[in-house]
mmCIF file of C-alpha atoms and ligand atoms in Angstrom:
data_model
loop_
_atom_site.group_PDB
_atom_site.id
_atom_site.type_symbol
_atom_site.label_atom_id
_atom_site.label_comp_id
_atom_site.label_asym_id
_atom_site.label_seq_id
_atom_site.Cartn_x
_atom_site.Cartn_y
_atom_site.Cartn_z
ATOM 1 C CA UNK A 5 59.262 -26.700 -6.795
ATOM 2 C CA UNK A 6 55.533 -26.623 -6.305
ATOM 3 C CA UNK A 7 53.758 -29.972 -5.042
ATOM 4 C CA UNK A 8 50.755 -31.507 -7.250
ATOM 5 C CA UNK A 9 48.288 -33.738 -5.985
ATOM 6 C CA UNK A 10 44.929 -34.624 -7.358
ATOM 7 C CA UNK A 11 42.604 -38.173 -7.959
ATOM 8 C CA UNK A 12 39.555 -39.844 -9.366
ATOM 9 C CA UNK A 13 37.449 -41.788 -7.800
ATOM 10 C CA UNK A 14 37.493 -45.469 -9.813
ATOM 11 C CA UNK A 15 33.829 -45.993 -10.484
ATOM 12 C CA UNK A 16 33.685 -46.828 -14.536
ATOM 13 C CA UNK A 17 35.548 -45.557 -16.846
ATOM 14 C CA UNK A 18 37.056 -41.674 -17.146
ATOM 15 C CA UNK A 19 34.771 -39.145 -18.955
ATOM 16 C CA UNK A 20 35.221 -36.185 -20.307
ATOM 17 C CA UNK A 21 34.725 -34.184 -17.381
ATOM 18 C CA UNK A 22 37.303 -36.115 -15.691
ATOM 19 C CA UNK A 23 39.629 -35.361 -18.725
ATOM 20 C CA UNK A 24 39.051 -32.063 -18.880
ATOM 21 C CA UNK A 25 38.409 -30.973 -15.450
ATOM 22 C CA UNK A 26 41.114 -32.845 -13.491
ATOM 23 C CA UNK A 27 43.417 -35.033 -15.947
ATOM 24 C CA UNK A 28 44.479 -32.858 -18.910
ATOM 25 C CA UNK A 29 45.436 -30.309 -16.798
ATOM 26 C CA UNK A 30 47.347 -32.673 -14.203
ATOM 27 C CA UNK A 31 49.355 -34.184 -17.792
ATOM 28 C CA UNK A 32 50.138 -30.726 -18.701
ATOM 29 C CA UNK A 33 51.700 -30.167 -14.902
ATOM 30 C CA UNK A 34 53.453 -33.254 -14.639
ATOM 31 C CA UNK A 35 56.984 -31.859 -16.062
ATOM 32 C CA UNK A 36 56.813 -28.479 -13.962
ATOM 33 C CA UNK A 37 56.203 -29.768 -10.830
ATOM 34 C CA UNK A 38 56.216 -32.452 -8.002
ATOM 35 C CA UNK A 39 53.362 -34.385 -9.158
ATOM 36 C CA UNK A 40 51.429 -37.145 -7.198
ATOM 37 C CA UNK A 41 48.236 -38.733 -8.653
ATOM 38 C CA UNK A 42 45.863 -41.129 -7.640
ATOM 39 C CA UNK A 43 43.450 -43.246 -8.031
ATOM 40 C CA UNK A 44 40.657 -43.147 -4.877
ATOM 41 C CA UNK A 45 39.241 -46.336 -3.953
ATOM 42 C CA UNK A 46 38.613 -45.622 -0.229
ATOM 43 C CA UNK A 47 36.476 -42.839 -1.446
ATOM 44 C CA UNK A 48 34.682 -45.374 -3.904
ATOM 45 C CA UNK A 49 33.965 -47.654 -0.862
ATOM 46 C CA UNK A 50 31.228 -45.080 0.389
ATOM 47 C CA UNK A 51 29.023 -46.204 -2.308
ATOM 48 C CA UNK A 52 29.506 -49.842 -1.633
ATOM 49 C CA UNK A 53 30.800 -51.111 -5.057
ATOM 50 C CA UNK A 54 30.321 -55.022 -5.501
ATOM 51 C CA UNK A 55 34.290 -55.907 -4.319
ATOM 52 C CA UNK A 56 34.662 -57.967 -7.458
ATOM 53 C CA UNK A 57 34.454 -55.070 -9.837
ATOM 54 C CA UNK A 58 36.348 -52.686 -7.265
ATOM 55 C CA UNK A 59 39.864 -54.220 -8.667
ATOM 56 C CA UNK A 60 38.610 -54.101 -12.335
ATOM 57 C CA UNK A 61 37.644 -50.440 -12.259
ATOM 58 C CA UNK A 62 41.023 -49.873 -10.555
ATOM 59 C CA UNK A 63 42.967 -51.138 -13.206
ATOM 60 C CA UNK A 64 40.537 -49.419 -16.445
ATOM 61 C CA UNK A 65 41.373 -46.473 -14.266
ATOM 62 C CA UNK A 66 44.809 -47.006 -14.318
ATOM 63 C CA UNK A 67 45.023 -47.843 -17.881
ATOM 64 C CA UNK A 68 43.024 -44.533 -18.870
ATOM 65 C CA UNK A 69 45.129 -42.438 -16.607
ATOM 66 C CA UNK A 70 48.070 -43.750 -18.782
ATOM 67 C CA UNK A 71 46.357 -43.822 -21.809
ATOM 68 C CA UNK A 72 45.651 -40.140 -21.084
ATOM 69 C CA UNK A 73 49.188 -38.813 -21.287
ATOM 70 C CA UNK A 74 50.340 -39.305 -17.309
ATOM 71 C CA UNK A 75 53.936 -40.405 -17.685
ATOM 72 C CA UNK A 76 55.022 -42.682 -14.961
ATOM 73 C CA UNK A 77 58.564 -41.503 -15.009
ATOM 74 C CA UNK A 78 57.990 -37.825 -14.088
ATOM 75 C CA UNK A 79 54.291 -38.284 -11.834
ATOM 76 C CA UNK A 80 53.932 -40.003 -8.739
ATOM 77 C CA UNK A 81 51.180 -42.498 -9.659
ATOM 78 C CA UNK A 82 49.476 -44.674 -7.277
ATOM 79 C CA UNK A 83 46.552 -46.431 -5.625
ATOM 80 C CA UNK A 84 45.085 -44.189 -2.404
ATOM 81 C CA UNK A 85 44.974 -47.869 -0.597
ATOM 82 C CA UNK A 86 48.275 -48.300 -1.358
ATOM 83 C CA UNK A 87 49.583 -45.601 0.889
ATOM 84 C CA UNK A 88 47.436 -46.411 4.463
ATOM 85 C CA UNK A 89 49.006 -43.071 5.801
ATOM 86 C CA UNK A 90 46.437 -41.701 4.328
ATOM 87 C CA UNK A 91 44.094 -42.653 6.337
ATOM 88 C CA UNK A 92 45.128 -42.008 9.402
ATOM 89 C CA UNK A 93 45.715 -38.959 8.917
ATOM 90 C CA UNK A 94 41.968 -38.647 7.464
ATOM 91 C CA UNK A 95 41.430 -39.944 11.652
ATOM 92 C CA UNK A 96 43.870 -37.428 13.119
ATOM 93 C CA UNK A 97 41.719 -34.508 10.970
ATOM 94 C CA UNK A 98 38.841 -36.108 11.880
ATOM 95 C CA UNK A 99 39.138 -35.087 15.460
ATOM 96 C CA UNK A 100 39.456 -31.204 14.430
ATOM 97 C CA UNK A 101 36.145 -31.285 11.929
ATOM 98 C CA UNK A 102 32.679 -30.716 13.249
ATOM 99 C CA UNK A 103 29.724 -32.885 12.518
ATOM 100 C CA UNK A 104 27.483 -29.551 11.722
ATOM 101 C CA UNK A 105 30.186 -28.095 8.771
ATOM 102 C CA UNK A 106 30.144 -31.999 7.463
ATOM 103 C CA UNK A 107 26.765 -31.855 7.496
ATOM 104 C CA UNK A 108 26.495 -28.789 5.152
ATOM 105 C CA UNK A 109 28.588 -29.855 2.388
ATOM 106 C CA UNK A 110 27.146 -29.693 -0.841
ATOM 107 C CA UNK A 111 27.759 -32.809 -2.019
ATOM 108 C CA UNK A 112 26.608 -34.845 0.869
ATOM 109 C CA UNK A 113 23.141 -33.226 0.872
ATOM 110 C CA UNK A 114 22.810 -34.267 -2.445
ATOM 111 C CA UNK A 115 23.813 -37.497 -1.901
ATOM 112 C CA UNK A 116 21.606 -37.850 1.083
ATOM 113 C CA UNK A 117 18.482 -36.617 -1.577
ATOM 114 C CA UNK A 118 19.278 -39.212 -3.692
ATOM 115 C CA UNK A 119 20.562 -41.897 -2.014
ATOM 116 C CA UNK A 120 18.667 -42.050 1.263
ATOM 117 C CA UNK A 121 18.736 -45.675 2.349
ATOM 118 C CA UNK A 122 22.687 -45.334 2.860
ATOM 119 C CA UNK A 123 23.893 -42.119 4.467
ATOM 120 C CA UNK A 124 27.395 -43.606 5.541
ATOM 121 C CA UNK A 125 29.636 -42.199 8.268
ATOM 122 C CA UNK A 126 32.145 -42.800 5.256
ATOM 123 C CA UNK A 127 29.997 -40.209 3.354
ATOM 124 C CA UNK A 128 29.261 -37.701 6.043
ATOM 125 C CA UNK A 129 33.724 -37.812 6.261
ATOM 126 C CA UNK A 130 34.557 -37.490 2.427
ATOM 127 C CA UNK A 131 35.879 -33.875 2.594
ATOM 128 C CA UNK A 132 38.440 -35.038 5.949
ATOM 129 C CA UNK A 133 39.610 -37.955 3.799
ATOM 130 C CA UNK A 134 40.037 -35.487 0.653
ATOM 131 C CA UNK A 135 41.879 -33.214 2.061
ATOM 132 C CA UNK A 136 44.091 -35.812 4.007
ATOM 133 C CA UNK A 137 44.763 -37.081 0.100
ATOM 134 C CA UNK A 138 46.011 -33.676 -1.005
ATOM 135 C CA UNK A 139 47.733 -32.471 2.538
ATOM 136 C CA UNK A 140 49.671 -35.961 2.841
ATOM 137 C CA UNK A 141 51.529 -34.189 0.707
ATOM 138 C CA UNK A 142 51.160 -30.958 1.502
ATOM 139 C CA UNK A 143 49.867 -30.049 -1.885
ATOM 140 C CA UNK A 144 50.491 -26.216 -3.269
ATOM 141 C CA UNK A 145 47.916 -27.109 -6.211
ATOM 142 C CA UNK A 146 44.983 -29.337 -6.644
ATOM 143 C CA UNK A 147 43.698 -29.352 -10.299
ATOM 144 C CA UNK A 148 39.844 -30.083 -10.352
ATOM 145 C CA UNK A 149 36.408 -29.629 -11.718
ATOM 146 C CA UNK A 150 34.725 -26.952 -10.139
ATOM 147 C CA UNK A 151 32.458 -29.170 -8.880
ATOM 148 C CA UNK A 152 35.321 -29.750 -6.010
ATOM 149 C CA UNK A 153 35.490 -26.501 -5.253
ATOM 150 C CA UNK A 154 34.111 -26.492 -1.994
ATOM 151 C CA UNK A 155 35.898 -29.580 -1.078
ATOM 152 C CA UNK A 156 38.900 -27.944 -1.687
ATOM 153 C CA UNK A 157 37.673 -24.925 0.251
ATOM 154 C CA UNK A 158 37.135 -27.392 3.228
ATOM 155 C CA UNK A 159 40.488 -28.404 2.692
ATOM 156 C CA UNK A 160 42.234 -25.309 3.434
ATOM 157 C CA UNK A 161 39.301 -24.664 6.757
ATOM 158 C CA UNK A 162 41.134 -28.145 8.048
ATOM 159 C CA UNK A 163 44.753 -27.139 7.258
ATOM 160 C CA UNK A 164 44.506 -23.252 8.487
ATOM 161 C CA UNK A 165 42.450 -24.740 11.944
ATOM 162 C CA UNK A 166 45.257 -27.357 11.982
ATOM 163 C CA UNK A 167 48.062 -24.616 12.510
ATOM 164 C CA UNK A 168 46.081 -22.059 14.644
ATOM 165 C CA UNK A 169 45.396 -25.503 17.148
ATOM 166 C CA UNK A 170 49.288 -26.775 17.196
ATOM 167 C CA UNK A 171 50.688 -23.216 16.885
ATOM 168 C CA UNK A 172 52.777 -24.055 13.645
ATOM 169 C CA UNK A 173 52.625 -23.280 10.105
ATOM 170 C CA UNK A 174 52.955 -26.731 8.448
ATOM 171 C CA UNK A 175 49.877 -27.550 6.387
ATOM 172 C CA UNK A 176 49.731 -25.034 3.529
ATOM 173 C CA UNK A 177 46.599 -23.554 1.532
ATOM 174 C CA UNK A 178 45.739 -25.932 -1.096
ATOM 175 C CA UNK A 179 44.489 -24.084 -4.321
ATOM 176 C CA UNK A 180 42.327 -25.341 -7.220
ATOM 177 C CA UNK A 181 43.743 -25.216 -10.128
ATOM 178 C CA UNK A 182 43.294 -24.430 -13.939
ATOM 179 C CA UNK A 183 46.115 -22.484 -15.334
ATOM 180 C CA UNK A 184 44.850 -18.960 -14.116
ATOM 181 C CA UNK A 185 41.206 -19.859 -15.344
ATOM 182 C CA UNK A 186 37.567 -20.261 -13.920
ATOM 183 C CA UNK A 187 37.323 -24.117 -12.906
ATOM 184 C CA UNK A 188 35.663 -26.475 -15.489
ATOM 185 C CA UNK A 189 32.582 -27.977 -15.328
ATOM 186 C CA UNK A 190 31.517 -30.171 -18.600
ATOM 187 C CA UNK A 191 27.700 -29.956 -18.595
ATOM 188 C CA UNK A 192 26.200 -33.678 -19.801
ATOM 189 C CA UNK A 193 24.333 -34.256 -22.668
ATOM 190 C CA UNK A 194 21.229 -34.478 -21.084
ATOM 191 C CA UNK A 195 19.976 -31.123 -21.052
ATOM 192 C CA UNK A 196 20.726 -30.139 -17.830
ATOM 193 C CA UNK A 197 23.764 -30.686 -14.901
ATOM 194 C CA UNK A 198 27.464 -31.562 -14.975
ATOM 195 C CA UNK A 199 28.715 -34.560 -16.819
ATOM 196 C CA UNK A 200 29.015 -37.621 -14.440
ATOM 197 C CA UNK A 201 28.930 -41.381 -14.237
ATOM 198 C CA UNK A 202 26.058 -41.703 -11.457
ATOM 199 C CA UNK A 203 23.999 -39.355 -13.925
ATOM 200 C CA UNK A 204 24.699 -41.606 -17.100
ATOM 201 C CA UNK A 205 25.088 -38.872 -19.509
ATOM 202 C CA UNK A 206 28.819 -39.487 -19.551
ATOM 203 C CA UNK A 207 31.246 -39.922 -23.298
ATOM 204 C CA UNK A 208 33.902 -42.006 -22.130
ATOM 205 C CA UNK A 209 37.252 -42.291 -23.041
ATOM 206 C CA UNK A 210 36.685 -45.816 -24.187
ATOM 207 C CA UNK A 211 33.508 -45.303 -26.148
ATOM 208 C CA UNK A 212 33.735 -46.439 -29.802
ATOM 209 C CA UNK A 213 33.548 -43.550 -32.862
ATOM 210 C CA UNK A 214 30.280 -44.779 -33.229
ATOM 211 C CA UNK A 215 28.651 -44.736 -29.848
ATOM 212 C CA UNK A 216 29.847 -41.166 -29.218
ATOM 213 C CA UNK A 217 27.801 -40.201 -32.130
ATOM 214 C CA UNK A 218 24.871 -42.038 -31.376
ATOM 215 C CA UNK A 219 25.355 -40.115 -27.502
ATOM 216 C CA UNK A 220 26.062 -36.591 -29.490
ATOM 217 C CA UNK A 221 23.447 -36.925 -32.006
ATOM 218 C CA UNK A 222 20.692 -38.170 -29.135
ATOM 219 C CA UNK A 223 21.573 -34.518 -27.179
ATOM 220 C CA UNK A 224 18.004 -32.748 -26.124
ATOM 221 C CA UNK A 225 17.915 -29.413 -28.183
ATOM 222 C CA UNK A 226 15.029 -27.232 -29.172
ATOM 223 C CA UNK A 227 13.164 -25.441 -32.052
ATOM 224 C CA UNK A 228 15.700 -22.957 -32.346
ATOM 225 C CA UNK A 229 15.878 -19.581 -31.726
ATOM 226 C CA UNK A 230 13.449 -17.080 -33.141
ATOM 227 C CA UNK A 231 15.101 -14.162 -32.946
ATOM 228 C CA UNK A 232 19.096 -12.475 -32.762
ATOM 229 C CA UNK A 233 20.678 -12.848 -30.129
ATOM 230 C CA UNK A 234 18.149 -14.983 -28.387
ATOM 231 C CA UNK A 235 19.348 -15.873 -24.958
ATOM 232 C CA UNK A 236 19.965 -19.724 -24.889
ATOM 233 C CA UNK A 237 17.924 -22.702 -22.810
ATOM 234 C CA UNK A 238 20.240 -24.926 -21.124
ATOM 235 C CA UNK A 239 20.387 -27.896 -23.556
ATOM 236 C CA UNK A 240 21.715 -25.825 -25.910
ATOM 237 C CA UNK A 241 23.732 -23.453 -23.758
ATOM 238 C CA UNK A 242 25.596 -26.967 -22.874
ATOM 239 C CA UNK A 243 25.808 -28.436 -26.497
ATOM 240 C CA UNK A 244 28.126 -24.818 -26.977
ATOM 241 C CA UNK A 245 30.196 -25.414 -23.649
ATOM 242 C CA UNK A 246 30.988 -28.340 -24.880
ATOM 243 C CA UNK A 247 31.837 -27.161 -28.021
ATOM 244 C CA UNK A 248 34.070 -24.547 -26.347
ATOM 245 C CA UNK A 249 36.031 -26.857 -24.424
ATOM 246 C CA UNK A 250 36.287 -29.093 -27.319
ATOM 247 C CA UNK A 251 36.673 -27.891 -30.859
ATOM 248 C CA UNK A 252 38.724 -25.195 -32.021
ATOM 249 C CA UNK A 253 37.246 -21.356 -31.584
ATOM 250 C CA UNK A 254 36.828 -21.160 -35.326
ATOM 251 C CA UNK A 255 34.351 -24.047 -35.091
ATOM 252 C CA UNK A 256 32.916 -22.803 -31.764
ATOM 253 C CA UNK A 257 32.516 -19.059 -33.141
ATOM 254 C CA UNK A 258 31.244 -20.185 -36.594
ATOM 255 C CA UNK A 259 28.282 -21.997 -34.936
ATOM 256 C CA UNK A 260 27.585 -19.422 -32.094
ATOM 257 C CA UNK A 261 27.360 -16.728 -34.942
ATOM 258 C CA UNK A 262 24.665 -18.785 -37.195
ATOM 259 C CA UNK A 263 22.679 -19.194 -33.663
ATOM 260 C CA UNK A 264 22.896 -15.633 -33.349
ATOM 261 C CA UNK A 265 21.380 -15.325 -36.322
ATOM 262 C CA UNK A 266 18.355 -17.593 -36.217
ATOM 263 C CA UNK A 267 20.337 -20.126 -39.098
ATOM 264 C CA UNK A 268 22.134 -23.093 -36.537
ATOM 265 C CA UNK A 269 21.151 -26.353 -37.581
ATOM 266 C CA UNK A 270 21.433 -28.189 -34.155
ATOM 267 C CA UNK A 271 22.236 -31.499 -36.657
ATOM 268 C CA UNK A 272 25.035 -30.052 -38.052
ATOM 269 C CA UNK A 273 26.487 -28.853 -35.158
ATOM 270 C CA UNK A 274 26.197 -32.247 -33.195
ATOM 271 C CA UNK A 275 27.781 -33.292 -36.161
ATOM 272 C CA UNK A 276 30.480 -31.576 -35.821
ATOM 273 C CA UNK A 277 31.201 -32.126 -32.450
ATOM 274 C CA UNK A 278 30.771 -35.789 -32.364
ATOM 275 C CA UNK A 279 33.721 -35.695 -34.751
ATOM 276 C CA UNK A 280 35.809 -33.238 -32.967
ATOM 277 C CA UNK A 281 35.390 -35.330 -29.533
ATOM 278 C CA UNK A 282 36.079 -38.499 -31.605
ATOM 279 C CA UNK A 283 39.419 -36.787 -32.473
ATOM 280 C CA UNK A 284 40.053 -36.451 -28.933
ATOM 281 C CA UNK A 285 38.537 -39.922 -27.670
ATOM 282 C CA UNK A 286 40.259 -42.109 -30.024
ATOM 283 C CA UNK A 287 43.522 -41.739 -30.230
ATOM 284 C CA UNK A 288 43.641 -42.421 -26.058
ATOM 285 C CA UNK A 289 40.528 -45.195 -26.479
ATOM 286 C CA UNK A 290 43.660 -47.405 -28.807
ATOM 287 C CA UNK A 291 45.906 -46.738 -26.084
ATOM 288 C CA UNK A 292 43.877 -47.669 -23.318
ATOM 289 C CA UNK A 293 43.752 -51.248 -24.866
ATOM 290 C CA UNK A 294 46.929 -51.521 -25.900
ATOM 291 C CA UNK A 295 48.131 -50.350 -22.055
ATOM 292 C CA UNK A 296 45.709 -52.783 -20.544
ATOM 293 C CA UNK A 297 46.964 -55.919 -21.544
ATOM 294 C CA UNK A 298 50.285 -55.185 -19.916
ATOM 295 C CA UNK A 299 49.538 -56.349 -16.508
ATOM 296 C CA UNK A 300 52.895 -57.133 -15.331
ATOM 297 C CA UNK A 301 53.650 -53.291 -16.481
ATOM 298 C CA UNK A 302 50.927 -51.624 -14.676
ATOM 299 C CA UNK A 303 51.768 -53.597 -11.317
ATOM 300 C CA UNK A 304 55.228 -52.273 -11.595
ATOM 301 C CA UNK A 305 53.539 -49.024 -12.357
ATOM 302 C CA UNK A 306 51.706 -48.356 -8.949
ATOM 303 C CA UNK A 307 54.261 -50.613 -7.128
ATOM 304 C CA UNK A 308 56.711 -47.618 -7.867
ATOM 305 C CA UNK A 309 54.421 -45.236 -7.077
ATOM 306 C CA UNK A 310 52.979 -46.574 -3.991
ATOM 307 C CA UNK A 311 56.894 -46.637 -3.283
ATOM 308 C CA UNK A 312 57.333 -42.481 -3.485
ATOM 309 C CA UNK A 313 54.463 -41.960 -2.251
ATOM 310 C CA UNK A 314 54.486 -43.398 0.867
ATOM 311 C CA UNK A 315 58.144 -41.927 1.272
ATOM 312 C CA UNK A 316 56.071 -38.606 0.724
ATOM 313 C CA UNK A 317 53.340 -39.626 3.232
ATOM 314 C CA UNK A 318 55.565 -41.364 5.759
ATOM 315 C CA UNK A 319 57.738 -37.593 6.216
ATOM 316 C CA UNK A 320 54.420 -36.143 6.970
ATOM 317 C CA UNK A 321 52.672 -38.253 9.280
ATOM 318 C CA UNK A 322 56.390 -38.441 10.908
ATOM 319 C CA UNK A 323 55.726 -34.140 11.301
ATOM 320 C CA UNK A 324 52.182 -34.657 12.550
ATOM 321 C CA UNK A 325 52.311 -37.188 14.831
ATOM 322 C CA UNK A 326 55.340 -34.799 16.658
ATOM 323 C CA UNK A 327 53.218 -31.609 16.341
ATOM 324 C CA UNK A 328 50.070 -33.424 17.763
ATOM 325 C CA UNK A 329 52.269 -35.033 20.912
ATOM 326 C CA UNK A 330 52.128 -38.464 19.408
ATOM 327 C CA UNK A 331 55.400 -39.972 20.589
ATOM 328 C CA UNK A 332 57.186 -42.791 20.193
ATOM 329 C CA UNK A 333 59.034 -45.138 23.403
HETATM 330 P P1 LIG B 135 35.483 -37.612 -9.277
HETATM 331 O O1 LIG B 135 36.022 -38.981 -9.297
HETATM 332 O O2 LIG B 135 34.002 -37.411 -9.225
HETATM 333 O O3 LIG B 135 36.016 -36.807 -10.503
HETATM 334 C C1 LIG B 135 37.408 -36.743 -10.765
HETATM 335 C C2 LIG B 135 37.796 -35.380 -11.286
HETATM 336 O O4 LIG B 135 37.027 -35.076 -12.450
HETATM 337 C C3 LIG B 135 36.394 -33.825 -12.278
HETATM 338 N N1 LIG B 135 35.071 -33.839 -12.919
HETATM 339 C C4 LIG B 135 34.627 -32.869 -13.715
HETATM 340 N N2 LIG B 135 35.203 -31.726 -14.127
HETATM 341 C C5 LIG B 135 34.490 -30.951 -14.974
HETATM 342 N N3 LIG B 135 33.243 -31.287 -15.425
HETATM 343 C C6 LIG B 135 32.641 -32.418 -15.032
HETATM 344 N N4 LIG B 135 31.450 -32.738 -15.497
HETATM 345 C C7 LIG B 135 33.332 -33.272 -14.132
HETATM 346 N N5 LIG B 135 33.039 -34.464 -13.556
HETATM 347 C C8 LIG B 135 34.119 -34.784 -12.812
HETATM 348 C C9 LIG B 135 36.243 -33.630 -10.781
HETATM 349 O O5 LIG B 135 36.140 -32.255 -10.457
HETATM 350 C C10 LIG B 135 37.519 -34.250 -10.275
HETATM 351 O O6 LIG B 135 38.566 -33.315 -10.342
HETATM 352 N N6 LIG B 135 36.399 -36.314 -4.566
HETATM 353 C C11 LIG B 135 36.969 -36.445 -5.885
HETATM 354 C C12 LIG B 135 38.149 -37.416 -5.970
HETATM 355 C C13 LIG B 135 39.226 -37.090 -5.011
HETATM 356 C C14 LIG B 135 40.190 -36.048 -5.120
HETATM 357 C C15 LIG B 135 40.978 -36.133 -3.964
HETATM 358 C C16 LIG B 135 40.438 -35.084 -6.094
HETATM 359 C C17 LIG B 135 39.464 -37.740 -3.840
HETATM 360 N N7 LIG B 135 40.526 -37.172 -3.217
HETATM 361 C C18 LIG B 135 42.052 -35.238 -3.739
HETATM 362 C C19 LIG B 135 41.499 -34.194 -5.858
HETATM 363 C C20 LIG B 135 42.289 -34.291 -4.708
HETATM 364 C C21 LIG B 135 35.890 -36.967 -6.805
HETATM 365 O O7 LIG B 135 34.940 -37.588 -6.405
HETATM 366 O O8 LIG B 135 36.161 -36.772 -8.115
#
């Protein structure tokens, strides 16, 4: 049976990209496979949350994972934190990734554009820490956002250099996945770039009906096109990605074919989609509050999964720390 393993990061609450980059697909996994997820506060720390809302966006993660569809029962569902394995073998990894290849990721030169005044070590070590999250378990499949892509990629650099060092095949080649199909990425509403919480342009799983239409109807469009077949401008290339990933192709063709012929009304589209993504939101946005007020359930939750996981993590860490010479008196 193939192993699972994938995580958010608990800063706010889940948006769409997170639903349909990383935790629809994980919910439609869960039954076929060994499934561990999780939620990431060490990787939160590298942005230095304030430590009292740290436990509260734990928990609205928690409750929107659930809310979501991830059944307890069949997925391994935990707290990173919760399993301390983790990070050490984030340290043992450390000692076979180079400063320079660290340096290059993507994602910390952008954060180091935009967040000068605190370019962590924490930061600069994201991708070791990742990919001790999904090879603590020695995941076969990591489903993602293709904005992880290279992360993952880095991944499989630290597992492959792993077994060439020791001489063993142990760590296997963690692949993104999304059923056969080109990663997602959920553009915002914004006009341009990916949906995400540090831009602000997210819909949320717990926004209200109305506040996702306000957020739909407020999307940046333009005059229109004046001509068939006109190529689009991003705003509007993004309102239809949305669409795609959204509402059903009838919908999605329908309004595609009356831009492609000069006719879209960009009102009645956003229209349309506000109340297809309600469709989606809702039903999980009563859930989530229904699941949050059971505290004494969602302890007993991640006290199970903490439980397998570490069982999971502990057999590992037992393997590396023999391959790597580590021994016991
Ligand atoms: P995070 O918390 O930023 O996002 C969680 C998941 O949501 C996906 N995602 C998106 N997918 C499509 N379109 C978007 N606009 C969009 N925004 C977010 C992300 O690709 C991700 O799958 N480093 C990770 C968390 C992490 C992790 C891991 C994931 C830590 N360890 C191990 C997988 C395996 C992150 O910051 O994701």
């Amino acid at each position: 049976m193939k192993t699972v393993v994938s995580g958010i990061r608990p800063t706010g609450h889940l948006h769409l990209g997170n639903y349909y980059g990383a935790l629809q697909n994980f919910v439609r996994m869960q039954h076929d496979a060994k499934c561990y997820f999780f939620i990431a506060d060490y990787h939160s720390l590298t942005t230095h949350p304030d430590p009292v809302h740290l436990h509260e966006n734990v928990t609205n993660a928690l409750a929107e994972y659930l809310a979501a569809g991830l059944d307890p029962q069949t997925a391994t569902i935990y707290i990173q934190s919760d399993v301390p394995q983790v990070a050490e073998l984030s340290l043992l990894l450390s000692m076979h990734a180079y400063i320079g290849e660290l340096e290059r990721t993507a994602s910390f030169k952008e954060k180091i554009r935009k967040h000068p005044e605190n370019i962590n070590a924490g930061l600069l070590c994201y991708p070791v820490l990742m990919a001790s999250d999904i090879l603590i378990h020695r995941a076969d499949f990591v489903p993602v956002g293709k904005d992880q892509e290279q992360h993952l990629e880095m991944t499989r650099k630290f597992a492959r250099r792993f077994n060439t060092i020791y001489g063993v095949e142990y760590f296997p080649e963690s692949m993104p996945y999304n059923f056969g199909r080109e990663l997602t990425k959920v553009p915002g509403l914004d006009g341009s770039g990916k949906m995400g919480k540090s831009e602000g342009n997210g819909i949320y799983l717990a926004d209200t009906d109305e506040i996702i239409r306000k957020k739909v109807m407020k999307a940046v469009t333009d005059q229109g096109p004046t001509e068939p077949n006109q190529p689009m401008a991003e705003p509007i290339a993004n309102i239809f990605a949305i669409m795609k990933i959204v509402s059903a192709p009838e919908t999605y063709g329908h309004f595609l074919d009356e831009y492609n012929t000069c006719r879209i009304r960009y009102g009645d589209m956003k229209k349309q989609l506000a109340e297809d993504i309600i469709k989606v939101v809702s039903p999980i946005r009563e859930r989530i509050a229904q699941i949050k007020s059971r505290e004494t359930y969602l302890g007993e939750v991640v006290a199970h999964g903490a439980q397998k996981a570490r069982e999971s993590a502990d057999e590992t860490m037992r393997c590396v720390r023999e391959i790597m010479g580590i021994k016991r008196f």
